[in-house]
Short mmCIF file of N, CA, C and O in Angstrom, two decimals:
data_model
loop_
_atom_site.label_atom_id
_atom_site.label_comp_id
_atom_site.label_asym_id
_atom_site.label_seq_id
_atom_site.Cartn_x
_atom_site.Cartn_y
_atom_site.Cartn_z
N GLN A 118 18.61 -2.31 2.76
CA GLN A 118 18.75 -1.15 1.91
C GLN A 118 17.45 -0.34 1.94
O GLN A 118 16.38 -0.90 1.74
N VAL A 119 17.60 0.95 2.21
CA VAL A 119 16.46 1.83 2.32
C VAL A 119 16.60 2.99 1.35
O VAL A 119 17.66 3.60 1.24
N GLN A 120 15.53 3.28 0.65
CA GLN A 120 15.49 4.41 -0.27
C GLN A 120 14.37 5.36 0.13
O GLN A 120 13.30 4.93 0.54
N LEU A 121 14.64 6.66 0.01
CA LEU A 121 13.68 7.69 0.35
C LEU A 121 13.39 8.55 -0.87
O LEU A 121 14.31 8.92 -1.60
N VAL A 122 12.13 8.89 -1.05
CA VAL A 122 11.72 9.77 -2.14
C VAL A 122 10.85 10.87 -1.57
O VAL A 122 9.79 10.60 -1.01
N GLU A 123 11.29 12.12 -1.72
CA GLU A 123 10.54 13.27 -1.27
C GLU A 123 9.77 13.89 -2.42
O GLU A 123 10.21 13.85 -3.57
N SER A 124 8.64 14.50 -2.10
CA SER A 124 7.85 15.18 -3.10
C SER A 124 6.98 16.23 -2.43
O SER A 124 6.80 16.22 -1.21
N GLY A 125 6.42 17.14 -3.23
CA GLY A 125 5.46 18.10 -2.73
C GLY A 125 5.94 19.53 -2.63
O GLY A 125 5.14 20.43 -2.37
N GLY A 126 7.22 19.77 -2.84
CA GLY A 126 7.72 21.12 -2.78
C GLY A 126 7.28 21.94 -3.98
O GLY A 126 6.74 21.42 -4.95
N GLY A 127 7.52 23.25 -3.88
CA GLY A 127 7.15 24.12 -4.97
C GLY A 127 7.09 25.57 -4.55
O GLY A 127 7.56 25.94 -3.48
N LEU A 128 6.52 26.38 -5.42
CA LEU A 128 6.36 27.81 -5.18
C LEU A 128 4.93 28.10 -4.75
O LEU A 128 3.98 27.65 -5.40
N VAL A 129 4.80 28.86 -3.68
CA VAL A 129 3.48 29.20 -3.17
C VAL A 129 3.50 30.63 -2.63
O VAL A 129 4.54 31.12 -2.18
N GLN A 130 2.36 31.30 -2.69
CA GLN A 130 2.26 32.66 -2.17
C GLN A 130 2.13 32.65 -0.65
O GLN A 130 1.67 31.66 -0.07
N PRO A 131 2.52 33.73 0.01
CA PRO A 131 2.33 33.82 1.45
C PRO A 131 0.88 33.55 1.83
O PRO A 131 -0.05 34.04 1.17
N GLY A 132 0.70 32.77 2.88
CA GLY A 132 -0.63 32.38 3.31
C GLY A 132 -1.13 31.10 2.68
O GLY A 132 -2.16 30.56 3.11
N GLY A 133 -0.41 30.60 1.70
CA GLY A 133 -0.80 29.38 1.03
C GLY A 133 -0.38 28.13 1.77
O GLY A 133 0.17 28.20 2.88
N SER A 134 -0.62 26.99 1.14
CA SER A 134 -0.34 25.70 1.77
C SER A 134 0.40 24.77 0.82
O SER A 134 0.26 24.86 -0.41
N LEU A 135 1.17 23.88 1.40
CA LEU A 135 1.84 22.81 0.68
C LEU A 135 1.83 21.57 1.55
O LEU A 135 1.81 21.68 2.78
N ARG A 136 1.89 20.42 0.92
CA ARG A 136 1.97 19.16 1.64
C ARG A 136 3.15 18.37 1.11
O ARG A 136 3.17 17.98 -0.05
N LEU A 137 4.13 18.14 1.97
CA LEU A 137 5.31 17.37 1.61
C LEU A 137 5.12 15.91 1.98
O LEU A 137 4.48 15.59 2.99
N SER A 138 5.69 15.04 1.17
CA SER A 138 5.64 13.62 1.42
C SER A 138 7.04 13.04 1.33
O SER A 138 7.86 13.49 0.54
N CYS A 139 7.30 12.03 2.13
CA CYS A 139 8.56 11.30 2.07
C CYS A 139 8.25 9.83 2.25
O CYS A 139 7.81 9.41 3.33
N ALA A 140 8.46 9.06 1.21
CA ALA A 140 8.15 7.64 1.22
C ALA A 140 9.43 6.82 1.26
O ALA A 140 10.35 7.05 0.48
N ALA A 141 9.47 5.87 2.17
CA ALA A 141 10.62 4.98 2.31
C ALA A 141 10.28 3.59 1.80
O ALA A 141 9.14 3.13 1.93
N SER A 142 11.26 2.95 1.23
CA SER A 142 11.07 1.59 0.73
C SER A 142 12.32 0.77 1.01
O SER A 142 13.40 1.31 1.23
N GLY A 143 12.16 -0.56 0.99
CA GLY A 143 13.30 -1.44 1.18
C GLY A 143 13.15 -2.41 2.33
O GLY A 143 13.96 -2.40 3.26
N SER A 144 12.14 -3.25 2.29
CA SER A 144 11.93 -4.30 3.30
C SER A 144 11.92 -3.74 4.71
O SER A 144 12.52 -4.31 5.63
N ILE A 145 11.24 -2.64 4.91
CA ILE A 145 11.21 -1.97 6.21
C ILE A 145 10.25 -2.67 7.16
O ILE A 145 9.09 -2.93 6.81
N VAL A 146 10.74 -2.93 8.35
CA VAL A 146 9.92 -3.53 9.40
C VAL A 146 9.31 -2.44 10.27
O VAL A 146 8.11 -2.48 10.58
N SER A 147 10.12 -1.48 10.67
CA SER A 147 9.63 -0.39 11.51
C SER A 147 10.57 0.79 11.43
O SER A 147 11.74 0.65 11.07
N ILE A 148 10.04 1.96 11.78
CA ILE A 148 10.82 3.19 11.84
C ILE A 148 10.45 3.90 13.13
O ILE A 148 9.28 4.20 13.34
N TYR A 149 11.44 4.15 13.97
CA TYR A 149 11.13 4.76 15.26
C TYR A 149 10.69 6.21 15.12
O TYR A 149 9.66 6.61 15.64
N ALA A 150 11.49 7.01 14.42
CA ALA A 150 11.19 8.43 14.31
C ALA A 150 11.33 8.89 12.87
O ALA A 150 12.26 8.50 12.16
N MET A 151 10.39 9.73 12.45
CA MET A 151 10.42 10.33 11.13
C MET A 151 10.27 11.83 11.31
O MET A 151 9.40 12.28 12.05
N GLY A 152 11.13 12.57 10.65
CA GLY A 152 11.11 14.01 10.85
C GLY A 152 11.40 14.80 9.60
O GLY A 152 11.80 14.26 8.57
N TRP A 153 11.16 16.09 9.73
CA TRP A 153 11.43 17.04 8.66
C TRP A 153 12.38 18.11 9.16
O TRP A 153 12.18 18.66 10.25
N TYR A 154 13.41 18.38 8.39
CA TYR A 154 14.37 19.43 8.65
C TYR A 154 14.36 20.39 7.48
O TYR A 154 13.94 20.04 6.38
N ARG A 155 14.85 21.60 7.70
CA ARG A 155 14.94 22.55 6.60
C ARG A 155 16.22 23.36 6.72
O ARG A 155 16.76 23.55 7.81
N GLN A 156 16.69 23.83 5.58
CA GLN A 156 17.89 24.63 5.53
C GLN A 156 17.74 25.72 4.48
O GLN A 156 17.52 25.44 3.31
N ALA A 157 17.84 26.95 4.94
CA ALA A 157 17.80 28.10 4.05
C ALA A 157 19.22 28.49 3.69
O ALA A 157 20.17 28.18 4.43
N PRO A 158 19.42 29.16 2.56
CA PRO A 158 20.76 29.58 2.16
C PRO A 158 21.45 30.39 3.25
O PRO A 158 20.88 31.33 3.80
N GLY A 159 22.68 30.00 3.58
CA GLY A 159 23.45 30.71 4.57
C GLY A 159 23.07 30.42 6.01
O GLY A 159 23.62 31.05 6.92
N LYS A 160 22.14 29.50 6.22
CA LYS A 160 21.70 29.17 7.57
C LYS A 160 21.92 27.69 7.87
O LYS A 160 22.08 26.88 6.96
N GLN A 161 21.93 27.37 9.15
CA GLN A 161 22.10 25.99 9.57
C GLN A 161 20.81 25.20 9.39
O GLN A 161 19.71 25.76 9.44
N ARG A 162 20.96 23.91 9.20
CA ARG A 162 19.80 23.05 9.10
C ARG A 162 19.12 22.95 10.47
O ARG A 162 19.79 22.80 11.50
N GLU A 163 17.81 23.03 10.48
CA GLU A 163 17.07 23.01 11.73
C GLU A 163 15.93 21.99 11.67
O GLU A 163 15.37 21.72 10.61
N LEU A 164 15.60 21.47 12.83
CA LEU A 164 14.47 20.56 12.95
C LEU A 164 13.17 21.35 12.82
O LEU A 164 12.98 22.36 13.49
N VAL A 165 12.29 20.86 11.97
CA VAL A 165 10.98 21.47 11.79
C VAL A 165 9.92 20.72 12.58
O VAL A 165 9.14 21.31 13.32
N ALA A 166 9.89 19.41 12.41
CA ALA A 166 8.90 18.58 13.09
C ALA A 166 9.38 17.15 13.16
O ALA A 166 10.14 16.70 12.30
N LEU A 167 8.93 16.43 14.17
CA LEU A 167 9.33 15.05 14.38
C LEU A 167 8.14 14.26 14.89
O LEU A 167 7.33 14.78 15.68
N ILE A 168 8.03 13.02 14.47
CA ILE A 168 6.97 12.15 14.96
C ILE A 168 7.56 10.77 15.20
O ILE A 168 8.31 10.25 14.38
N THR A 169 7.23 10.17 16.34
CA THR A 169 7.72 8.86 16.70
C THR A 169 6.72 7.79 16.30
O THR A 169 5.60 8.08 15.89
N SER A 170 7.14 6.54 16.43
CA SER A 170 6.27 5.43 16.11
C SER A 170 5.04 5.39 17.00
O SER A 170 4.00 4.86 16.59
N GLY A 171 5.15 5.96 18.19
CA GLY A 171 4.02 6.02 19.10
C GLY A 171 3.10 7.20 18.88
O GLY A 171 2.09 7.32 19.57
N GLY A 172 3.45 8.06 17.94
CA GLY A 172 2.61 9.20 17.62
C GLY A 172 2.97 10.49 18.33
O GLY A 172 2.29 11.50 18.13
N SER A 173 4.00 10.48 19.15
CA SER A 173 4.43 11.71 19.80
C SER A 173 5.04 12.66 18.78
O SER A 173 5.77 12.23 17.89
N THR A 174 4.75 13.94 18.91
CA THR A 174 5.24 14.93 17.96
C THR A 174 6.01 16.04 18.65
O THR A 174 5.80 16.33 19.83
N ASN A 175 6.87 16.67 17.89
CA ASN A 175 7.64 17.81 18.36
C ASN A 175 7.78 18.78 17.20
O ASN A 175 8.10 18.37 16.08
N TYR A 176 7.56 20.07 17.47
CA TYR A 176 7.62 21.09 16.43
C TYR A 176 8.55 22.22 16.84
O TYR A 176 8.65 22.57 18.02
N ALA A 177 9.18 22.81 15.85
CA ALA A 177 9.91 24.04 16.08
C ALA A 177 8.92 25.13 16.45
O ALA A 177 7.79 25.16 15.94
N ASP A 178 9.32 26.03 17.34
CA ASP A 178 8.43 27.10 17.76
C ASP A 178 7.92 27.93 16.59
O ASP A 178 6.78 28.41 16.60
N SER A 179 8.75 28.09 15.58
CA SER A 179 8.40 28.93 14.45
C SER A 179 7.28 28.37 13.59
O SER A 179 6.69 29.11 12.80
N VAL A 180 6.98 27.08 13.72
CA VAL A 180 5.96 26.46 12.87
C VAL A 180 4.78 25.94 13.66
O VAL A 180 3.80 25.46 13.06
N LYS A 181 4.81 26.02 14.97
CA LYS A 181 3.71 25.53 15.79
C LYS A 181 2.41 26.23 15.43
O LYS A 181 2.36 27.45 15.29
N GLY A 182 1.36 25.44 15.28
CA GLY A 182 0.07 25.98 14.92
C GLY A 182 -0.14 26.12 13.43
O GLY A 182 -1.28 26.36 12.99
N ARG A 183 0.92 26.00 12.65
CA ARG A 183 0.81 26.14 11.20
C ARG A 183 1.12 24.84 10.46
O ARG A 183 0.51 24.56 9.43
N PHE A 184 2.08 24.08 10.97
CA PHE A 184 2.50 22.83 10.32
C PHE A 184 1.99 21.64 11.12
O PHE A 184 1.90 21.69 12.35
N THR A 185 1.71 20.56 10.42
CA THR A 185 1.30 19.32 11.06
C THR A 185 2.05 18.15 10.43
O THR A 185 2.03 17.97 9.22
N ILE A 186 2.72 17.37 11.28
CA ILE A 186 3.42 16.19 10.80
C ILE A 186 2.57 14.96 11.08
O ILE A 186 1.88 14.88 12.11
N SER A 187 2.58 14.02 10.16
CA SER A 187 1.85 12.78 10.33
C SER A 187 2.59 11.66 9.61
O SER A 187 3.49 11.92 8.82
N ARG A 188 2.20 10.44 9.90
CA ARG A 188 2.85 9.31 9.25
C ARG A 188 1.84 8.20 8.98
O ARG A 188 0.87 8.03 9.72
N ASP A 189 2.10 7.47 7.93
CA ASP A 189 1.32 6.31 7.55
C ASP A 189 2.27 5.13 7.60
O ASP A 189 3.06 4.93 6.68
N ASN A 190 2.21 4.37 8.66
CA ASN A 190 3.15 3.27 8.85
C ASN A 190 2.97 2.17 7.80
O ASN A 190 3.94 1.51 7.43
N ALA A 191 1.75 1.97 7.35
CA ALA A 191 1.51 0.95 6.33
C ALA A 191 2.21 1.29 5.03
O ALA A 191 2.59 0.40 4.27
N LYS A 192 2.37 2.59 4.76
CA LYS A 192 3.03 3.04 3.54
C LYS A 192 4.46 3.51 3.79
O LYS A 192 5.13 3.94 2.84
N ASN A 193 4.91 3.46 5.03
CA ASN A 193 6.24 3.94 5.40
C ASN A 193 6.47 5.35 4.88
O ASN A 193 7.52 5.66 4.30
N THR A 194 5.50 6.20 5.11
CA THR A 194 5.52 7.56 4.58
C THR A 194 5.26 8.57 5.68
O THR A 194 4.41 8.35 6.55
N VAL A 195 6.00 9.67 5.64
CA VAL A 195 5.79 10.77 6.56
C VAL A 195 5.37 11.99 5.75
O VAL A 195 5.85 12.21 4.64
N TYR A 196 4.44 12.77 6.31
CA TYR A 196 3.90 13.94 5.64
C TYR A 196 4.15 15.19 6.48
O TYR A 196 4.25 15.12 7.70
N LEU A 197 4.20 16.30 5.81
CA LEU A 197 4.25 17.59 6.49
C LEU A 197 3.25 18.51 5.81
O LEU A 197 3.49 18.96 4.69
N GLN A 198 2.14 18.76 6.49
CA GLN A 198 1.15 19.71 5.99
C GLN A 198 1.54 21.09 6.47
O GLN A 198 1.62 21.34 7.67
N MET A 199 1.78 21.99 5.54
CA MET A 199 2.23 23.33 5.85
C MET A 199 1.16 24.33 5.43
O MET A 199 0.86 24.47 4.25
N ASN A 200 0.60 25.01 6.41
CA ASN A 200 -0.42 26.01 6.18
C ASN A 200 0.08 27.38 6.59
O ASN A 200 1.05 27.50 7.33
N SER A 201 -0.61 28.41 6.13
CA SER A 201 -0.25 29.79 6.47
C SER A 201 1.23 30.05 6.25
O SER A 201 1.91 30.62 7.11
N LEU A 202 1.71 29.65 5.11
CA LEU A 202 3.14 29.76 4.83
C LEU A 202 3.61 31.20 4.77
O LEU A 202 2.89 32.09 4.32
N LYS A 203 4.82 31.40 5.25
CA LYS A 203 5.45 32.70 5.30
C LYS A 203 6.74 32.69 4.47
O LYS A 203 7.32 31.63 4.27
N PRO A 204 7.19 33.84 4.01
CA PRO A 204 8.46 33.88 3.29
C PRO A 204 9.61 33.28 4.10
O PRO A 204 10.53 32.71 3.50
N GLU A 205 9.56 33.40 5.41
CA GLU A 205 10.60 32.83 6.26
C GLU A 205 10.65 31.31 6.22
O GLU A 205 11.62 30.71 6.67
N ASP A 206 9.61 30.68 5.69
CA ASP A 206 9.59 29.23 5.55
C ASP A 206 10.35 28.75 4.32
O ASP A 206 10.52 27.54 4.14
N THR A 207 10.78 29.66 3.49
CA THR A 207 11.51 29.30 2.28
C THR A 207 12.81 28.58 2.64
O THR A 207 13.64 29.10 3.39
N ALA A 208 12.97 27.38 2.13
CA ALA A 208 14.14 26.56 2.44
C ALA A 208 14.06 25.26 1.66
O ALA A 208 13.05 24.95 1.03
N VAL A 209 15.14 24.50 1.70
CA VAL A 209 15.11 23.13 1.23
C VAL A 209 14.71 22.26 2.41
O VAL A 209 15.31 22.34 3.47
N TYR A 210 13.69 21.45 2.22
CA TYR A 210 13.18 20.60 3.27
C TYR A 210 13.65 19.17 3.06
O TYR A 210 13.52 18.61 1.96
N TYR A 211 14.17 18.57 4.12
CA TYR A 211 14.69 17.22 4.08
C TYR A 211 13.94 16.34 5.07
O TYR A 211 13.71 16.74 6.21
N CYS A 212 13.60 15.14 4.66
CA CYS A 212 13.06 14.19 5.62
C CYS A 212 14.19 13.35 6.18
O CYS A 212 15.23 13.16 5.54
N LYS A 213 13.99 12.85 7.38
CA LYS A 213 15.00 12.06 8.07
C LYS A 213 14.33 10.92 8.82
O LYS A 213 13.33 11.13 9.49
N LEU A 214 14.89 9.73 8.68
CA LEU A 214 14.40 8.56 9.39
C LEU A 214 15.44 8.10 10.39
O LEU A 214 16.62 8.00 10.07
N ASP A 215 14.99 7.82 11.59
CA ASP A 215 15.86 7.31 12.65
C ASP A 215 15.30 6.01 13.19
O ASP A 215 14.09 5.83 13.27
N GLY A 216 16.20 5.12 13.58
CA GLY A 216 15.77 3.85 14.14
C GLY A 216 15.04 2.98 13.13
O GLY A 216 13.94 2.50 13.40
N VAL A 217 15.66 2.79 11.97
CA VAL A 217 15.05 2.01 10.91
C VAL A 217 15.43 0.54 11.06
O VAL A 217 16.61 0.20 11.17
N ALA A 218 14.43 -0.32 11.08
CA ALA A 218 14.63 -1.76 11.08
C ALA A 218 14.16 -2.30 9.75
O ALA A 218 13.00 -2.13 9.38
N SER A 219 15.06 -2.92 9.02
CA SER A 219 14.72 -3.50 7.73
C SER A 219 15.26 -4.92 7.65
O SER A 219 16.41 -5.16 8.04
N GLY A 220 14.45 -5.82 7.16
CA GLY A 220 14.85 -7.21 7.14
C GLY A 220 15.14 -7.68 8.55
O GLY A 220 14.33 -7.50 9.46
N ALA A 221 16.31 -8.25 8.74
CA ALA A 221 16.73 -8.73 10.05
C ALA A 221 17.70 -7.77 10.74
O ALA A 221 18.31 -8.15 11.75
N TYR A 222 17.81 -6.54 10.24
CA TYR A 222 18.81 -5.61 10.74
C TYR A 222 18.20 -4.32 11.26
O TYR A 222 17.15 -3.86 10.79
N TYR A 223 18.89 -3.74 12.24
CA TYR A 223 18.55 -2.44 12.76
C TYR A 223 19.66 -1.47 12.35
O TYR A 223 20.83 -1.69 12.63
N HIS A 224 19.28 -0.40 11.68
CA HIS A 224 20.25 0.55 11.14
C HIS A 224 20.56 1.65 12.15
O HIS A 224 19.65 2.36 12.59
N SER A 225 21.82 1.76 12.51
CA SER A 225 22.22 2.73 13.53
C SER A 225 22.35 4.14 12.98
O SER A 225 22.26 5.10 13.75
N SER A 226 22.55 4.28 11.69
CA SER A 226 22.69 5.59 11.07
C SER A 226 21.37 6.06 10.48
O SER A 226 20.60 5.24 9.97
N PRO A 227 21.11 7.36 10.54
CA PRO A 227 19.85 7.87 9.98
C PRO A 227 19.87 7.88 8.46
O PRO A 227 20.93 7.87 7.84
N TYR A 228 18.69 7.95 7.89
CA TYR A 228 18.54 8.09 6.45
C TYR A 228 17.97 9.46 6.15
O TYR A 228 17.04 9.91 6.82
N TRP A 229 18.53 10.11 5.13
CA TRP A 229 18.11 11.44 4.72
C TRP A 229 17.52 11.41 3.32
O TRP A 229 18.02 10.72 2.44
N GLY A 230 16.47 12.18 3.12
CA GLY A 230 15.92 12.36 1.80
C GLY A 230 16.78 13.29 0.97
O GLY A 230 17.72 13.92 1.48
N GLN A 231 16.45 13.41 -0.30
CA GLN A 231 17.26 14.23 -1.21
C GLN A 231 16.98 15.72 -1.07
O GLN A 231 17.77 16.53 -1.56
N GLY A 232 15.90 16.08 -0.42
CA GLY A 232 15.54 17.47 -0.25
C GLY A 232 14.56 17.94 -1.31
O GLY A 232 14.64 17.53 -2.47
N THR A 233 13.65 18.80 -0.90
CA THR A 233 12.70 19.40 -1.84
C THR A 233 12.58 20.88 -1.53
O THR A 233 12.48 21.28 -0.37
N GLN A 234 12.61 21.70 -2.56
CA GLN A 234 12.61 23.15 -2.39
C GLN A 234 11.21 23.67 -2.12
O GLN A 234 10.27 23.35 -2.86
N VAL A 235 11.09 24.49 -1.10
CA VAL A 235 9.85 25.20 -0.80
C VAL A 235 10.15 26.69 -0.86
O VAL A 235 11.02 27.18 -0.14
N THR A 236 9.45 27.38 -1.73
CA THR A 236 9.64 28.82 -1.89
C THR A 236 8.32 29.53 -1.65
O THR A 236 7.33 29.23 -2.32
N VAL A 237 8.32 30.46 -0.71
CA VAL A 237 7.13 31.24 -0.38
C VAL A 237 7.40 32.68 -0.78
O VAL A 237 8.21 33.36 -0.15
N SER A 238 6.72 33.13 -1.81
CA SER A 238 6.98 34.46 -2.34
C SER A 238 5.78 34.97 -3.11
O SER A 238 5.04 34.20 -3.72
N SER A 239 5.60 36.30 -3.09
CA SER A 239 4.52 36.92 -3.84
C SER A 239 4.90 37.06 -5.30
O SER A 239 6.08 37.23 -5.65
#
């Protein structure tokens, strides 16, 4: 059993910064990939950033150079540092875990966080 808790969302002015966190718990042995997705009203959910257990990262073109994804394996936590925020970044941000091994089992289905609202506005 795996539980995810997201935090760090809020209201920020354009050009500001926010740091999102997603902590997983539940006898976790390893997590292959941890990522952040976002969904704005009326739009499809999109991948923002992804990081693997080996440290490889992938970013959406729209956030390259502004966002940084990182993970703390000891804490089973993934972070998203968001700098130079733009109004276009306004969305609900969801964390996602893939390839979760907990206890003696490997989970074939991904785990999703509850989502945290990020609003960038003057």
